[in-house]
Structures are given as structure tokens and as C-alpha cells.
Short mmCIF file of N, CA and C in Angstrom, two decimals:
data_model
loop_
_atom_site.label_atom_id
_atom_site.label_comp_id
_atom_site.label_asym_id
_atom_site.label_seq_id
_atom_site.Cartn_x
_atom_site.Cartn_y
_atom_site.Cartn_z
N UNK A 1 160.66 -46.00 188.62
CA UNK A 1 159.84 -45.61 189.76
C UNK A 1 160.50 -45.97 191.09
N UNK A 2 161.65 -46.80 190.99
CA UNK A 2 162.14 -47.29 192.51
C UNK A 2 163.15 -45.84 193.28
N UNK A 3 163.14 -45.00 191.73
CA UNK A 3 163.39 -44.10 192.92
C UNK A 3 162.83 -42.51 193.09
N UNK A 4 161.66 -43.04 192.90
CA UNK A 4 160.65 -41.98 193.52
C UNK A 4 160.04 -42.23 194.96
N UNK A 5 160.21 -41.22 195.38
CA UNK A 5 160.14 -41.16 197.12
C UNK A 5 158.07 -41.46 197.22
N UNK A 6 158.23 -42.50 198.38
CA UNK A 6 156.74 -42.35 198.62
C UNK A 6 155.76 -41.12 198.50
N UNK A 7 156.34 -40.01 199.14
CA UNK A 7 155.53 -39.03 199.13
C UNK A 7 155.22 -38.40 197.52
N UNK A 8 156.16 -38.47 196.66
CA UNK A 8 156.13 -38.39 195.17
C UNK A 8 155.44 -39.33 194.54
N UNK A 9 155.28 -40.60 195.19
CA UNK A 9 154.31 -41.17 194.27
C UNK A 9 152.86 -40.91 194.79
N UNK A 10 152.71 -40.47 195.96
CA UNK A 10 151.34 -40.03 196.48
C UNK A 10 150.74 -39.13 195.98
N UNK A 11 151.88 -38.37 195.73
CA UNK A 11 151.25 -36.61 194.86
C UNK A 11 150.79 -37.39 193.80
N UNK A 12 151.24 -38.14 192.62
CA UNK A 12 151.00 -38.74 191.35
C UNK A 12 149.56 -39.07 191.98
N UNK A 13 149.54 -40.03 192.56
CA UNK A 13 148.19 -40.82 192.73
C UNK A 13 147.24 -39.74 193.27
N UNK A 14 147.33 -38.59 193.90
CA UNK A 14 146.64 -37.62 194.72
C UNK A 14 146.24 -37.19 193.02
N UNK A 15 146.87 -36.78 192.25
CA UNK A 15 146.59 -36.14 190.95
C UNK A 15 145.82 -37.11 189.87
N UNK A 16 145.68 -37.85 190.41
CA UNK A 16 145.08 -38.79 189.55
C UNK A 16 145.38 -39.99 188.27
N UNK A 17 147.03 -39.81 189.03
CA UNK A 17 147.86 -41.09 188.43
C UNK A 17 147.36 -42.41 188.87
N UNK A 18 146.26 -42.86 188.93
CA UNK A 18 146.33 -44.34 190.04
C UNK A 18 147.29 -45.29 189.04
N UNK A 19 147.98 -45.49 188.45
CA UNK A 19 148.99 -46.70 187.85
C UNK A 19 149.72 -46.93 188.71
N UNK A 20 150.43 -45.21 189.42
CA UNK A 20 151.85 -45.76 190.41
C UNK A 20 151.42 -46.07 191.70
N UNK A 21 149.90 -46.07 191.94
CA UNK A 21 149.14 -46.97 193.60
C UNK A 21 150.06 -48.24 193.52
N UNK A 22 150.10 -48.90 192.11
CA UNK A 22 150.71 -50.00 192.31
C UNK A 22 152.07 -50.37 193.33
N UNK A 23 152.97 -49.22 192.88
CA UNK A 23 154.22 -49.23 193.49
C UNK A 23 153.95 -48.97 195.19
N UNK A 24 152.98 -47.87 195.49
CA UNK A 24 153.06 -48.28 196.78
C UNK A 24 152.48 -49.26 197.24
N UNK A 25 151.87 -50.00 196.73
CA UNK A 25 150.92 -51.47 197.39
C UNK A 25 151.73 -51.79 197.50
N UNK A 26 152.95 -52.51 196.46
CA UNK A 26 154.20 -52.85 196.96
C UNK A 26 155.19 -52.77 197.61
N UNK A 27 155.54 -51.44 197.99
CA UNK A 27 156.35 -51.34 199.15
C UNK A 27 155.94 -51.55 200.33
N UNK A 28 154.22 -51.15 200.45
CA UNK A 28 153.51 -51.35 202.31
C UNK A 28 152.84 -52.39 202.38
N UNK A 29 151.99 -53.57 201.24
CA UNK A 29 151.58 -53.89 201.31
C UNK A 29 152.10 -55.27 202.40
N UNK A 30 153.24 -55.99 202.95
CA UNK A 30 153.33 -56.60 203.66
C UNK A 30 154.00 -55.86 204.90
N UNK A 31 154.25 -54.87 205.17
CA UNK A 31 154.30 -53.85 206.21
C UNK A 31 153.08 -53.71 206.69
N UNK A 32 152.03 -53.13 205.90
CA UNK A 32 150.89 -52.90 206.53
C UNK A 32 149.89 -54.73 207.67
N UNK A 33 150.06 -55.32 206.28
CA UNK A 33 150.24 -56.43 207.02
C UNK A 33 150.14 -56.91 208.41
N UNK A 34 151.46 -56.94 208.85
CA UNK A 34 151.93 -57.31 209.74
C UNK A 34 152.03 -56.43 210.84
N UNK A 35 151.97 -55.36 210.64
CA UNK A 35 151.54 -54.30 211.48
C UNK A 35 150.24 -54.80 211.91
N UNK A 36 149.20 -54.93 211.19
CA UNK A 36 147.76 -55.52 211.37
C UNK A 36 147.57 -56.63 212.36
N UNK A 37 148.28 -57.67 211.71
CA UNK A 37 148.91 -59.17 212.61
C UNK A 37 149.52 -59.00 214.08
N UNK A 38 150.12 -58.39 214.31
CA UNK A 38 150.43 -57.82 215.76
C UNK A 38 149.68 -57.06 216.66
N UNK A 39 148.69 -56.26 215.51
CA UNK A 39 147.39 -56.11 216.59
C UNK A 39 146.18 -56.84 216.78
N UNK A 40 146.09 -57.45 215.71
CA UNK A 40 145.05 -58.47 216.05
C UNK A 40 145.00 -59.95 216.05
N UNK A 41 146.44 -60.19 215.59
CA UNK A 41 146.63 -61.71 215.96
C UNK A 41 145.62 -62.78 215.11
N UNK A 42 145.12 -61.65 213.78
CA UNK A 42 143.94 -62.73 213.00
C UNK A 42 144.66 -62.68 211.53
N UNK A 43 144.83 -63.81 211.04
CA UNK A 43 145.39 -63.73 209.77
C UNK A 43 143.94 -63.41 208.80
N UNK A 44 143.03 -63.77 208.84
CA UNK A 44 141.91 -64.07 207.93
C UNK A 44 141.75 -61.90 208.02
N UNK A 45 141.15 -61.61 209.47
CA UNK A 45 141.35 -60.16 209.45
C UNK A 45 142.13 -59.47 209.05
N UNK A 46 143.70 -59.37 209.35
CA UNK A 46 144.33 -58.92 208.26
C UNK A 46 144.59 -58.30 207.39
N UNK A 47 144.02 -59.27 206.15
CA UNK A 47 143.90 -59.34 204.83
C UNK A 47 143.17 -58.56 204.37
N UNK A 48 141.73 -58.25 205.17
CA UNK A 48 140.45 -57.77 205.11
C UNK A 48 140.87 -56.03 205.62
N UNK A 49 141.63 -56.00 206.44
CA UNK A 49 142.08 -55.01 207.17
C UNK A 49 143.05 -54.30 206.18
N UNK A 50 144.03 -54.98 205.74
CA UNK A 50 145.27 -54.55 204.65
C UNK A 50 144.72 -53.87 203.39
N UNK A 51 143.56 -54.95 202.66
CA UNK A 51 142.58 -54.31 201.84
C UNK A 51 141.69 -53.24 201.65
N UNK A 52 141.15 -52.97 203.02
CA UNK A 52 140.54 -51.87 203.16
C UNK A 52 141.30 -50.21 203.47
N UNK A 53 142.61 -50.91 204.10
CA UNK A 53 143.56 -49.48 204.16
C UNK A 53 144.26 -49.06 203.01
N UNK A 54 144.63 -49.96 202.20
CA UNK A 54 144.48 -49.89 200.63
C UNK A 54 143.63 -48.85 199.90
N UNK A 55 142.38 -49.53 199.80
CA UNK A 55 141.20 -48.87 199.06
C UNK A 55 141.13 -47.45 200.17
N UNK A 56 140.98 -47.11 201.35
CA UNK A 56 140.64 -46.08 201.68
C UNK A 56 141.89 -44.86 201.48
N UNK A 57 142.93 -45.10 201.13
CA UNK A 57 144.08 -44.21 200.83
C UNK A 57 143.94 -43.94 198.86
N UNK A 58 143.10 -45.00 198.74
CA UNK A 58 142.69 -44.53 197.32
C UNK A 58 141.56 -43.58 197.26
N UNK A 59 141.08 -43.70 198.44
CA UNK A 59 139.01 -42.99 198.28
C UNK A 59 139.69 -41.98 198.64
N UNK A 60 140.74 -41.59 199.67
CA UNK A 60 141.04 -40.62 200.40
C UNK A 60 142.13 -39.62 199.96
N UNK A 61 142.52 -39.81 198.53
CA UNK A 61 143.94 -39.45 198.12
C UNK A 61 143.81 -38.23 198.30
N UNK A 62 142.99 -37.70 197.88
CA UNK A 62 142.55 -35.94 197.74
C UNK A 62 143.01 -35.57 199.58
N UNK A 63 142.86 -35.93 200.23
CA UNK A 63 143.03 -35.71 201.75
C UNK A 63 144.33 -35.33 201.79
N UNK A 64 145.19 -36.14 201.03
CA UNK A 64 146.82 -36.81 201.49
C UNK A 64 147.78 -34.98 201.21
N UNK A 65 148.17 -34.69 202.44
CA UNK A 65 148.62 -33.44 202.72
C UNK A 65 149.76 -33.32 202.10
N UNK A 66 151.19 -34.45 201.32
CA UNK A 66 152.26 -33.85 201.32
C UNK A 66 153.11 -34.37 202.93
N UNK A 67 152.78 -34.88 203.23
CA UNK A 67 153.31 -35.37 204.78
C UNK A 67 154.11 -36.82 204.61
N UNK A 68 154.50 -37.19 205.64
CA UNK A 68 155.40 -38.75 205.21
C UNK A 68 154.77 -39.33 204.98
N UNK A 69 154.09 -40.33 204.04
CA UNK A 69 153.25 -40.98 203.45
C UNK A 69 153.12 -42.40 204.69
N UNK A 70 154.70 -42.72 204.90
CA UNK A 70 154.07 -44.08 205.67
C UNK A 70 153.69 -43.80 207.41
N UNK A 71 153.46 -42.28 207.67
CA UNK A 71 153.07 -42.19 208.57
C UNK A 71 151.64 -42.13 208.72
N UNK A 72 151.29 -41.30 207.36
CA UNK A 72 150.13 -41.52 207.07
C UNK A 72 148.96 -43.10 206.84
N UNK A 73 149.82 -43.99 205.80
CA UNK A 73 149.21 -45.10 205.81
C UNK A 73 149.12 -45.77 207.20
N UNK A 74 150.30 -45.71 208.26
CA UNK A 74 150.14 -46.53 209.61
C UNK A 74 148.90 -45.89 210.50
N UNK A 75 148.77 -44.72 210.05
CA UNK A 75 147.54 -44.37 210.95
C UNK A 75 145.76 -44.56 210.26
N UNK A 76 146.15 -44.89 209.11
CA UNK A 76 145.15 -45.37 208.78
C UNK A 76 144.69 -46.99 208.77
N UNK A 77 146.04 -47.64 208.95
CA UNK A 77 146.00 -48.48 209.12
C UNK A 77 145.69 -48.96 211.21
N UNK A 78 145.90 -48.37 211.56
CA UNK A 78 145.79 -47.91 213.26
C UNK A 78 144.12 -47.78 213.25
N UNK A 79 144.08 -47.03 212.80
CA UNK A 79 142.58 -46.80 212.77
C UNK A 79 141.48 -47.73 212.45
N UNK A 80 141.79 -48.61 211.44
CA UNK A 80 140.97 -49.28 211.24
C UNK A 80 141.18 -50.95 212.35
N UNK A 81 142.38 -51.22 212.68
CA UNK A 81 142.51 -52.15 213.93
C UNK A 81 141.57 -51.23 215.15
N UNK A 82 142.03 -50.20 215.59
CA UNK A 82 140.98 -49.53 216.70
C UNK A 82 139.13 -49.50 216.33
N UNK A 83 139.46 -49.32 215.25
CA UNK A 83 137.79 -49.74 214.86
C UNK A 83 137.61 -50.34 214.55
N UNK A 84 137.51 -51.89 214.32
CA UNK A 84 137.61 -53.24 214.41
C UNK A 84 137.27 -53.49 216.17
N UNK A 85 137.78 -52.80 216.73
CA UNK A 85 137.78 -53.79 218.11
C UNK A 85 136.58 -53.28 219.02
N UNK A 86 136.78 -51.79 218.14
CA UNK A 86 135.51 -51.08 219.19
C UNK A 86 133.58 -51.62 218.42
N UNK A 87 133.59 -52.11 217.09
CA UNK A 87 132.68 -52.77 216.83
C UNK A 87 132.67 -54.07 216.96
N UNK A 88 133.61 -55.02 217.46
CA UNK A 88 133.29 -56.44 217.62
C UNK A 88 133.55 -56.55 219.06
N UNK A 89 134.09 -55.33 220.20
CA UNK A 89 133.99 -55.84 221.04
C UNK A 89 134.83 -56.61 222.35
N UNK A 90 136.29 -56.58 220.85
CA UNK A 90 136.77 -57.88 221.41
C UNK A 90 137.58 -57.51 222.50
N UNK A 91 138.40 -58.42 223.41
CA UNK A 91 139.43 -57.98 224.01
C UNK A 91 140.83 -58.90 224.07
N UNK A 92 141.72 -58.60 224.08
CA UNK A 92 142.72 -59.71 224.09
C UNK A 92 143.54 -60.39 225.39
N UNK A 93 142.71 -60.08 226.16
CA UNK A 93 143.31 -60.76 227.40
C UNK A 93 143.05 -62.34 227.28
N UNK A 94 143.77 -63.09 227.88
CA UNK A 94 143.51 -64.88 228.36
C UNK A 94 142.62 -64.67 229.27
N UNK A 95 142.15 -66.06 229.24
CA UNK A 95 141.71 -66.47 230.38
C UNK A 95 142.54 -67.11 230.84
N UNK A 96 142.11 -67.93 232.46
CA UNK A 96 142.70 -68.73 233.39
C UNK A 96 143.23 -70.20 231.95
N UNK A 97 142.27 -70.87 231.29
CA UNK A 97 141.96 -71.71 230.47
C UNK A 97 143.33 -71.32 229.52
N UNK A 98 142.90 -70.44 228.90
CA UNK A 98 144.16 -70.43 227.69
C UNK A 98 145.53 -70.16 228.36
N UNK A 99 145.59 -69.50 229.48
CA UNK A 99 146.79 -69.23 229.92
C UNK A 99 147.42 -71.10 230.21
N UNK A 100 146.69 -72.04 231.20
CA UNK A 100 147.06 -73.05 230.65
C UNK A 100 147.68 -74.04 229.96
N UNK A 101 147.07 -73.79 228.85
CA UNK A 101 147.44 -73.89 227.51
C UNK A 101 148.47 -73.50 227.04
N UNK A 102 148.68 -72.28 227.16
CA UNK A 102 150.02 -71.73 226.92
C UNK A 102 151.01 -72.44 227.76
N UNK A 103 150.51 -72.45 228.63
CA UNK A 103 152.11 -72.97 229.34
C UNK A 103 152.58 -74.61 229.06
N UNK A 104 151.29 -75.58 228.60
CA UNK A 104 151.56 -76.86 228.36
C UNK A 104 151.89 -76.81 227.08
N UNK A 105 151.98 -75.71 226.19
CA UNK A 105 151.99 -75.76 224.74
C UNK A 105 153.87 -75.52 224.83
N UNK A 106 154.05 -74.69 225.55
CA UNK A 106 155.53 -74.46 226.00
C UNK A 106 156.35 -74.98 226.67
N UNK A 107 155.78 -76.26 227.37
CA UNK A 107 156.61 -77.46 227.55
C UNK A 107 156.77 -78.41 226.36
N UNK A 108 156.00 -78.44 225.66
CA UNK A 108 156.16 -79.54 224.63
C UNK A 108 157.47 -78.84 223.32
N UNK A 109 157.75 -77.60 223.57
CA UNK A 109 158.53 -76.76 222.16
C UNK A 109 159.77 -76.68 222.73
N UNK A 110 160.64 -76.68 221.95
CA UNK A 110 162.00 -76.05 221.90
C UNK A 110 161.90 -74.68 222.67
N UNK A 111 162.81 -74.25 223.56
CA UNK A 111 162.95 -73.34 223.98
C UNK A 111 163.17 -71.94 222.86
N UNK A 112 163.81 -72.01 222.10
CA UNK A 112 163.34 -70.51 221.13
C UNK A 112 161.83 -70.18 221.01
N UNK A 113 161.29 -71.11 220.47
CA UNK A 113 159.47 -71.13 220.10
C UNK A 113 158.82 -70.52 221.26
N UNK A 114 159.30 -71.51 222.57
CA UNK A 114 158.79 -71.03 224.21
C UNK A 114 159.21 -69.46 224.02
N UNK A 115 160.23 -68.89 223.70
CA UNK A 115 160.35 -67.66 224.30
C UNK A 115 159.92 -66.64 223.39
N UNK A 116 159.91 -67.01 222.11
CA UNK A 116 158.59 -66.40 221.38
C UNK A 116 157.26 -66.47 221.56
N UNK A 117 156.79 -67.87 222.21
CA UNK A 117 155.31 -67.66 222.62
C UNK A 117 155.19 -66.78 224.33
N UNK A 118 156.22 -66.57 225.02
CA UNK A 118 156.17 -65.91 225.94
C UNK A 118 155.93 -64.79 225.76
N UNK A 119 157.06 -64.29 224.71
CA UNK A 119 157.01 -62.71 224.43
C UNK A 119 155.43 -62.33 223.83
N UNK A 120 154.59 -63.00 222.98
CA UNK A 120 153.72 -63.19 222.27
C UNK A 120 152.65 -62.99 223.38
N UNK A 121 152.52 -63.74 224.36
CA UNK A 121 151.60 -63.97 225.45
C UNK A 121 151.85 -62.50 226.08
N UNK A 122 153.05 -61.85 226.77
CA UNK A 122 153.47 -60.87 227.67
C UNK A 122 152.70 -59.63 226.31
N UNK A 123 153.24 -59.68 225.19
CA UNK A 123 152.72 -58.44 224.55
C UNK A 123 151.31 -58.60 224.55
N UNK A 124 150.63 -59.82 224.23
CA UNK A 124 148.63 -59.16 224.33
C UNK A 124 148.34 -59.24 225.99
N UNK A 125 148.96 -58.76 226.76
CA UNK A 125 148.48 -58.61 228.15
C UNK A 125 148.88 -56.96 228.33
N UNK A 126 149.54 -56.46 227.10
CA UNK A 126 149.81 -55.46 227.67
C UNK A 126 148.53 -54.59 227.46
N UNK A 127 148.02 -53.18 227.30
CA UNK A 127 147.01 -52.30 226.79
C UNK A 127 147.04 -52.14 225.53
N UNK A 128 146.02 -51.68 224.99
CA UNK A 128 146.29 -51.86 223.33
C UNK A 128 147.32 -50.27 223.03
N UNK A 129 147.14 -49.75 223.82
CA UNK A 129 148.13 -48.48 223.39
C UNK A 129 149.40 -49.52 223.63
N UNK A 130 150.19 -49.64 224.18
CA UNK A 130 151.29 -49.90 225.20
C UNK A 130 151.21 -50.86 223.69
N UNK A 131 150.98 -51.68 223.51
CA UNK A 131 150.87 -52.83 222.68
C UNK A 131 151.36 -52.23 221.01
N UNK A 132 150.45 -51.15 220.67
CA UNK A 132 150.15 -50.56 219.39
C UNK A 132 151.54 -49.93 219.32
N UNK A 133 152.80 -49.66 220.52
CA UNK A 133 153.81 -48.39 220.32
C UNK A 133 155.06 -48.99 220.17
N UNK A 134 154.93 -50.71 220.99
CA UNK A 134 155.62 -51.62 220.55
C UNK A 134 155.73 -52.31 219.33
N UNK A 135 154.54 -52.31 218.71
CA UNK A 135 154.38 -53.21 217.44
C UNK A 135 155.16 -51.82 216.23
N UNK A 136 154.73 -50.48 217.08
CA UNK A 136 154.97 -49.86 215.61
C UNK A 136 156.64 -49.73 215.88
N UNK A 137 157.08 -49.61 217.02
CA UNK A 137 158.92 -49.23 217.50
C UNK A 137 159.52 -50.61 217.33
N UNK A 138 159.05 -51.35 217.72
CA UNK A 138 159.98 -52.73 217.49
C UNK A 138 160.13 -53.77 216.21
N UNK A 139 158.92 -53.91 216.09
CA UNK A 139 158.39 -54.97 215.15
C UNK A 139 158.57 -54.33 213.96
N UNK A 140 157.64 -52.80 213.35
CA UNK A 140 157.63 -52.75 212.26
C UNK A 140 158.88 -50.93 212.01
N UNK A 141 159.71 -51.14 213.34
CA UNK A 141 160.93 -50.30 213.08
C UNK A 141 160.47 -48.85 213.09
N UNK A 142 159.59 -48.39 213.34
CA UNK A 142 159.23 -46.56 213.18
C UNK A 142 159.72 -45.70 214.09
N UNK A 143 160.56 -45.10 213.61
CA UNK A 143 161.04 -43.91 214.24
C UNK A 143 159.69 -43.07 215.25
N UNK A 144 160.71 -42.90 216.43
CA UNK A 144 160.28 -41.69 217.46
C UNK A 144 159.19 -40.46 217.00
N UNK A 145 159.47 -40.29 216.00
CA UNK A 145 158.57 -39.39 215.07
C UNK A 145 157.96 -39.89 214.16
N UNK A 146 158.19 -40.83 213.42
CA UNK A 146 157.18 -41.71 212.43
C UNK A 146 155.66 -41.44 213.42
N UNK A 147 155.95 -42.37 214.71
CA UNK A 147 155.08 -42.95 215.71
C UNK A 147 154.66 -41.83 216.70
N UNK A 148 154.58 -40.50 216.47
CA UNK A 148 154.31 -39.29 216.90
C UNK A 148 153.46 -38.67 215.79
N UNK A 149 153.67 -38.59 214.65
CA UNK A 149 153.06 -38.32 213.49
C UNK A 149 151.49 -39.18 213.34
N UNK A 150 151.49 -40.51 214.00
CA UNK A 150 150.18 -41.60 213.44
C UNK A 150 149.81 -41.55 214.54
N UNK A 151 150.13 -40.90 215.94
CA UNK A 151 149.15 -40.88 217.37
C UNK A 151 149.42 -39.79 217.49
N UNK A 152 149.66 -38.83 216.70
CA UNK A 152 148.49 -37.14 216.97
C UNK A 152 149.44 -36.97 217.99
N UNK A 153 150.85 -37.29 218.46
CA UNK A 153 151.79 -36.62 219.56
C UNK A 153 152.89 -36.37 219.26
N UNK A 154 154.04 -36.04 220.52
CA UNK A 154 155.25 -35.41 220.15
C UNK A 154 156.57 -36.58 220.67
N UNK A 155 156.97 -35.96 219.44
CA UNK A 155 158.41 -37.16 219.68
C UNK A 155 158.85 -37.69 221.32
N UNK A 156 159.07 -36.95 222.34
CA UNK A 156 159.06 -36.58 223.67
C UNK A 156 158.14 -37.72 224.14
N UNK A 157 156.84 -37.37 223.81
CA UNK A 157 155.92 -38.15 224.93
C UNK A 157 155.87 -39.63 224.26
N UNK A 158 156.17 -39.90 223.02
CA UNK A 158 156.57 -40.86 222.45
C UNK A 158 157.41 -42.26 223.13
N UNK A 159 158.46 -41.29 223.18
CA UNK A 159 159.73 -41.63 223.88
C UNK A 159 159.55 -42.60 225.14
N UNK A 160 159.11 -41.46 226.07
CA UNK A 160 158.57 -41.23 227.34
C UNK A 160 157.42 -42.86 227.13
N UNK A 161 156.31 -42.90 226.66
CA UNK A 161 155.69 -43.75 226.81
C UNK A 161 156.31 -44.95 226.12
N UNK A 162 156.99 -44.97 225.31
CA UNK A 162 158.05 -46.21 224.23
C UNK A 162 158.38 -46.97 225.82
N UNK A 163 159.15 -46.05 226.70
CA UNK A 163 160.11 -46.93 227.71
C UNK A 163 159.31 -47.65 228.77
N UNK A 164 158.40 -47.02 229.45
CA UNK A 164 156.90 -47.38 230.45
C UNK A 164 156.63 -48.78 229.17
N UNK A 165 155.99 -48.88 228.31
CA UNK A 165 155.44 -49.37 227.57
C UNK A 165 156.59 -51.28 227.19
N UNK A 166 158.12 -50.60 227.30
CA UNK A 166 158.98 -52.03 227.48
C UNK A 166 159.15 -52.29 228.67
N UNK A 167 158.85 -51.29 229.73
CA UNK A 167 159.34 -51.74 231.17
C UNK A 167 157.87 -52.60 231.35
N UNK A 168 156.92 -52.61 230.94
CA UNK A 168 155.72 -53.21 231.64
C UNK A 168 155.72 -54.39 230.34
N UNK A 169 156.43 -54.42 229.06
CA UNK A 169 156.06 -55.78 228.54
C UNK A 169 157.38 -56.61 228.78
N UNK A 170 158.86 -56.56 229.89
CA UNK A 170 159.43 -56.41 230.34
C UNK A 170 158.74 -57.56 231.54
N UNK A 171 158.36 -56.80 232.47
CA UNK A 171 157.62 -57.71 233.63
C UNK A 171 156.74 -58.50 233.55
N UNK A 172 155.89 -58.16 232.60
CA UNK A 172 154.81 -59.21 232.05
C UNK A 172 155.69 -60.49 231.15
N UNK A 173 156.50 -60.55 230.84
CA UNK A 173 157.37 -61.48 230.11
C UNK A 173 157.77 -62.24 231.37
N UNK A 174 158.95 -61.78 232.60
CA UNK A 174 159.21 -62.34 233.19
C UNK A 174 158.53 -63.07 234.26
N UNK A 175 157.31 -61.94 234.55
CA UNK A 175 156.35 -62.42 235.61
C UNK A 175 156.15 -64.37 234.85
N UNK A 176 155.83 -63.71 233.61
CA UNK A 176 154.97 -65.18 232.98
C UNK A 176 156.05 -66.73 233.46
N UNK A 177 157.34 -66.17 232.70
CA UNK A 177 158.53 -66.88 233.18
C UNK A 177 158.93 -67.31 234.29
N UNK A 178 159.00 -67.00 235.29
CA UNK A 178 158.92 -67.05 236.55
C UNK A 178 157.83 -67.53 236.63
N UNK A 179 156.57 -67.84 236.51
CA UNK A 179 155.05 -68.48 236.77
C UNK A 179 155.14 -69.53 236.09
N UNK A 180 156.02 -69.82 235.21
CA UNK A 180 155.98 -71.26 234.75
C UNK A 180 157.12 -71.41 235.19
N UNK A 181 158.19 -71.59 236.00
CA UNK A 181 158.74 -72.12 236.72
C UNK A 181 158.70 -72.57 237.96
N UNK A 182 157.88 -72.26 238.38
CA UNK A 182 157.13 -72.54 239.58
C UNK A 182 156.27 -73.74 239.50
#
């Protein structure tokens, strides 16, 4: 089975193979993950989140068009972080308080840790789009078109918003940097 292409094992499972679901749990299941973790910064959610994009690509197989499969799972997985936030509400900005915090938490660390909790801090200040295009281009590696395919757009405006999207987590990094040097 390792070398049957995702989309081949989807058809199987679309047909009513569920044995080879297994194989893809395994290939996305800590992709999906962490994709999750970068938007919501909750390990306990997550899990709950990873699980449910799981089971709904099982409820949903009959749907599954024949299309790149992991473009498909990231937008289902997208979807359920966007709906998560629009029923609890939440938002991820600091306050005055935690910002704080952050910065006394980053005197006490090694400078690598500091510039991971910077980058960490600069990315949830950005918008959750701006946020969502980074996590999927940087972090979890998706092509220009992967990430055009799971937001319903075109490689182009992709692009186009990819660069806006590092130039502003870009300044928000340094702004922060510069504010704790001061």
C-alpha cells in the first residue's frame, strides 16, 4: 500500500474499502495535527479537532471528487478550526497582561526559544486568514496550489496574499523585537 497514491486510496475507501482509511490516518494523521496546533494553539483541541476531520472524511467519502486528497483533507480540516472559533467565540489577540508576560518569559530563555516565542507571538497577532496561509505555506509546506485548492482561490491571488501575509508577520516580529528592546 506505500505505494498507492492518496487519491487511490480514497477511491478504495470512497468504494467502500474502509481497511485502507488506515493508511491514510497514517500519513495525515500528524500533519493534520499540527496544522490544527498552529491554528489554535490548543493541544487538548487538536486531538478533538484531528478526530473529527478523520471521522468526517469517513461520513463524507461518497463526496470525495477524485481531486488531491490532501487538499481536500486541509480544507476540511480548515473548516472545522474556522468553526470552532466562530462557536466559542474566541479570539487570539494578547492582552496588555500577557504581552507582559511574554516579554519577561523571554528574558529568562535562551535566545533561540526567545525567537521562537517571538515568531509565535508575531504569528497570533496576525488575522486568522494571514495566519491560516502561513501555517499552511510554511509550517505544513503546501504548495501555491495545494493552498488555492482548500481556500476556493487561484494560485495568483495565493501568491499575491502568501507575500502581504510575510511582509505583515515580518513587522509584527520586529515591531515586537524592537519593543522589547526598548
Amino acid at each position: 500500500m506505500k505505494n498507492i497514491t492518496d487519491e487511490e486510496l480514497m477511491g478504495l475507501v470512497r468504494e467502500g474499502n474502509l481497511d485502507v482509511m488506515h493508511y491514510l490516518f497514517q500519513r495525515y494523521r500528524i500533519k493534520i495535527y499540527n496544522f490544527c496546533f498552529q491554528m489554535t494553539r490548543d493541544k487538548d483541541l487538536c486531538k478533538d479537532i484531528t478526530q473529527e476531520v478523520f471521522y468526517k472524511v469517513l461520513k463524507h467519502r461518497k463526496t470525495y471528487r477524485q481531486n488531491r486528497f490532501s487538499s481536500w483533507i486541509y480544507a476540511i480540516a480548515r473548516n472545522h478550526c474556522k468553526d470552532h472559533y466562530k462557536i466559542q467565540n474566541k479570539t487570539q489577540r494578547l492582552n496588555d497582561k500577557d504581552l507582559k508576560d511574554i516579554y519577561q518569559i523571554n528574558e529568562t530563555k535562551s535566545e533561540p526559544l526567545g525567537n521562537l516565542r517571538q515568531l509565535n507571538f508575531a504569528l497570533n497577532q496576525l488575522s486568522s486568514s494571514d495566519r491560516e496561509l502561513i501555517v499552511m505555506g510554511k509550517y505544513q509546506n503546501l504548495k501555491y496550489q495545494e493552498i488555492a485548492e482548500i481556500t476556493n482561490s487561484t494560485s495568483g491571488a495565493v501568491k499575491t496574499k502568501m507575500h502581504r501575509a510575510m511582509q505583515k508577520l515580518k513587522d509584527c516580529y520586529f515591531l515586537k523585537t524592537k519593543h522589547h528592546e526598548l
